[in-house]
């Protein structure tokens, strides 16, 4: 299983904060996973537009070509604005 | 010391901690602190509330990593980094960074490095509420420039 | 606010003052403080006491002038500068500088500018007492370099 | 009258913190005044060695060729070490 989490605007547009997904080789890297999720519907497509979207694997910021594996936690979120 | 919390923090208590012998075994005498507060009165637009979301777990890891990087780069005691999350009001404290060193330049630099990296790497998101409704804040180019300068800067 | 005093200072009270509306009318939310303390435990040589002499009148004028220069150079609220004189013990606080700005970079720079200039321009002299007797401290080249860099630095 | 003050090592070596002196055109600038005072005796000469000595007129740090006038306060002291 993959654990997927969303934060801030991304979470709000999608309308949920988390989901789990059986791992498939069809989305074995972050870009493939993003495209797969964006395909869900128009809202998900908007929320997961790659422009300015950030992604973390197992709580580490990662580039889009990062490979993922069963059991990973993947987070999608907009640029951070703390401090 | 790293803490992500909804509760407010007391700068006097944190100052005691940063100078306490267990945290500062060499008795470093130059102490720099940074406090960031919700803007109290904005002339252009009244901010009535601020909501801070974060990514539990990743936030703490990121802050610990930034703290570690600062300690490898400058001769400082363990920094104190506190960041609040949840609902905040104008004038409320948001973030505290405390750094002690024997050398004030090292303490200034390490403190600025930590806040610059926190602003661009730590997964916090701010949403402002005002008369016009809610707005997620945009990232600021100036924050990225501030963080980037630490990769180019080769001075101590 | 400038004060040269024998009494200790309380950083919590000073923090309230730097953020208070009368001192910080625009509600600047980035607050940097610097505290310098007598080294508490020196591995090389035990310092048992420190005596601070100053030039009454000229000290206050110099600090007011440094404060004024900082306010002309950066968009900051009135800085707080406190410097103690007289007999001090290891671990005692010596100097406090508090600066508030809307921009953390301005607050960091102004605070560092003030302490760099204080160290090289304000008429204070430190005498250390240890097992070997009394020693007037020597000026440090690094302090002069730190102050000089503000004349060369053309960045904001 | 000129009011002369000394601080730190300078004061300690000279053995006094202040004195007043009738103004004379023979010491109308700081270097001339310094030389005049240094002439007092060996201790004053040592304390007022120009190397590293600083001087202020009316509580402002001043270069050695600064002219002085009746009523001025002149301070001699070593490099400052506060903070």
mmCIF file of C-alpha atoms in Angstrom, chain B residues 11-12 15 19 21 24-41 43 93 102-105 108 111-112 115-116 119 140 142-143 146 149, chain C residues 11-12 15 19 21 24-41 43 93 102-105 108 111-112 115-116 119 140 142-143 146 149:
data_model
loop_
_atom_site.group_PDB
_atom_site.id
_atom_site.type_symbol
_atom_site.label_atom_id
_atom_site.label_comp_id
_atom_site.label_asym_id
_atom_site.label_seq_id
_atom_site.Cartn_x
_atom_site.Cartn_y
_atom_site.Cartn_z
ATOM 1 C CA UNK B 11 10.960 33.935 25.751
ATOM 2 C CA UNK B 12 12.347 34.281 29.307
ATOM 3 C CA UNK B 15 16.478 32.219 27.241
ATOM 4 C CA UNK B 19 22.102 29.629 28.451
ATOM 5 C CA UNK B 21 24.825 24.568 31.303
ATOM 6 C CA UNK B 24 25.490 25.323 26.558
ATOM 7 C CA UNK B 25 28.309 23.342 28.227
ATOM 8 C CA UNK B 26 31.033 25.779 27.179
ATOM 9 C CA UNK B 27 29.191 28.773 28.627
ATOM 10 C CA UNK B 28 28.982 30.601 25.303
ATOM 11 C CA UNK B 29 28.305 34.257 26.040
ATOM 12 C CA UNK B 30 26.814 35.593 22.784
ATOM 13 C CA UNK B 31 23.099 34.836 22.543
ATOM 14 C CA UNK B 32 20.993 35.781 19.520
ATOM 15 C CA UNK B 33 17.264 35.241 19.442
ATOM 16 C CA UNK B 34 14.781 35.692 16.658
ATOM 17 C CA UNK B 35 11.047 35.968 17.305
ATOM 18 C CA UNK B 36 8.509 36.157 14.498
ATOM 19 C CA UNK B 37 5.037 37.469 15.362
ATOM 20 C CA UNK B 38 1.774 37.776 13.504
ATOM 21 C CA UNK B 39 1.660 41.310 12.216
ATOM 22 C CA UNK B 40 -0.243 43.308 14.770
ATOM 23 C CA UNK B 41 -1.694 46.107 12.715
ATOM 24 C CA UNK B 43 -1.910 49.562 7.491
ATOM 25 C CA UNK B 93 4.203 34.888 18.625
ATOM 26 C CA UNK B 102 31.359 32.196 21.838
ATOM 27 C CA UNK B 103 31.415 34.391 18.732
ATOM 28 C CA UNK B 104 28.613 36.799 17.978
ATOM 29 C CA UNK B 105 29.149 36.602 14.228
ATOM 30 C CA UNK B 108 24.064 35.867 14.129
ATOM 31 C CA UNK B 111 20.300 32.141 13.701
ATOM 32 C CA UNK B 112 19.661 33.761 10.314
ATOM 33 C CA UNK B 115 15.133 31.014 9.986
ATOM 34 C CA UNK B 116 15.986 31.315 6.279
ATOM 35 C CA UNK B 119 10.991 29.562 5.830
ATOM 36 C CA UNK B 140 8.054 34.778 -1.225
ATOM 37 C CA UNK B 142 12.876 36.996 -1.099
ATOM 38 C CA UNK B 143 12.781 33.998 1.249
ATOM 39 C CA UNK B 146 17.755 34.463 1.508
ATOM 40 C CA UNK B 149 22.696 32.822 -0.337
ATOM 41 C CA UNK C 11 15.213 40.319 28.899
ATOM 42 C CA UNK C 12 11.462 39.615 29.266
ATOM 43 C CA UNK C 15 11.187 42.258 24.957
ATOM 44 C CA UNK C 19 7.286 45.114 20.900
ATOM 45 C CA UNK C 21 3.098 49.960 20.481
ATOM 46 C CA UNK C 24 7.026 49.883 17.630
ATOM 47 C CA UNK C 25 4.086 51.861 16.187
ATOM 48 C CA UNK C 26 3.899 49.808 12.987
ATOM 49 C CA UNK C 27 3.740 46.496 14.866
ATOM 50 C CA UNK C 28 6.893 45.122 13.289
ATOM 51 C CA UNK C 29 6.871 41.361 13.741
ATOM 52 C CA UNK C 30 10.536 40.338 13.375
ATOM 53 C CA UNK C 31 12.424 40.830 16.638
ATOM 54 C CA UNK C 32 16.151 40.143 16.983
ATOM 55 C CA UNK C 33 17.918 40.387 20.307
ATOM 56 C CA UNK C 34 21.576 40.103 21.165
ATOM 57 C CA UNK C 35 22.773 39.446 24.719
ATOM 58 C CA UNK C 36 26.442 39.424 25.633
ATOM 59 C CA UNK C 37 27.409 37.735 28.890
ATOM 60 C CA UNK C 38 30.601 37.414 30.902
ATOM 61 C CA UNK C 39 32.065 34.072 29.931
ATOM 62 C CA UNK C 40 30.872 31.626 32.529
ATOM 63 C CA UNK C 41 33.566 28.994 32.483
ATOM 64 C CA UNK C 43 38.557 26.241 29.789
ATOM 65 C CA UNK C 93 24.723 39.790 31.456
ATOM 66 C CA UNK C 102 8.962 44.189 9.408
ATOM 67 C CA UNK C 103 11.845 42.417 7.660
ATOM 68 C CA UNK C 104 14.003 39.919 9.465
ATOM 69 C CA UNK C 105 17.056 40.657 7.309
ATOM 70 C CA UNK C 108 19.463 40.997 11.816
ATOM 71 C CA UNK C 111 21.303 44.425 15.430
ATOM 72 C CA UNK C 112 24.717 43.220 14.235
ATOM 73 C CA UNK C 115 26.892 45.631 18.438
ATOM 74 C CA UNK C 116 29.782 45.897 15.940
ATOM 75 C CA UNK C 119 32.373 47.278 20.370
ATOM 76 C CA UNK C 140 40.375 42.797 19.025
ATOM 77 C CA UNK C 142 38.184 41.005 14.541
ATOM 78 C CA UNK C 143 35.929 43.656 16.104
ATOM 79 C CA UNK C 146 33.408 43.563 11.788
ATOM 80 C CA UNK C 149 32.595 45.827 6.838
#
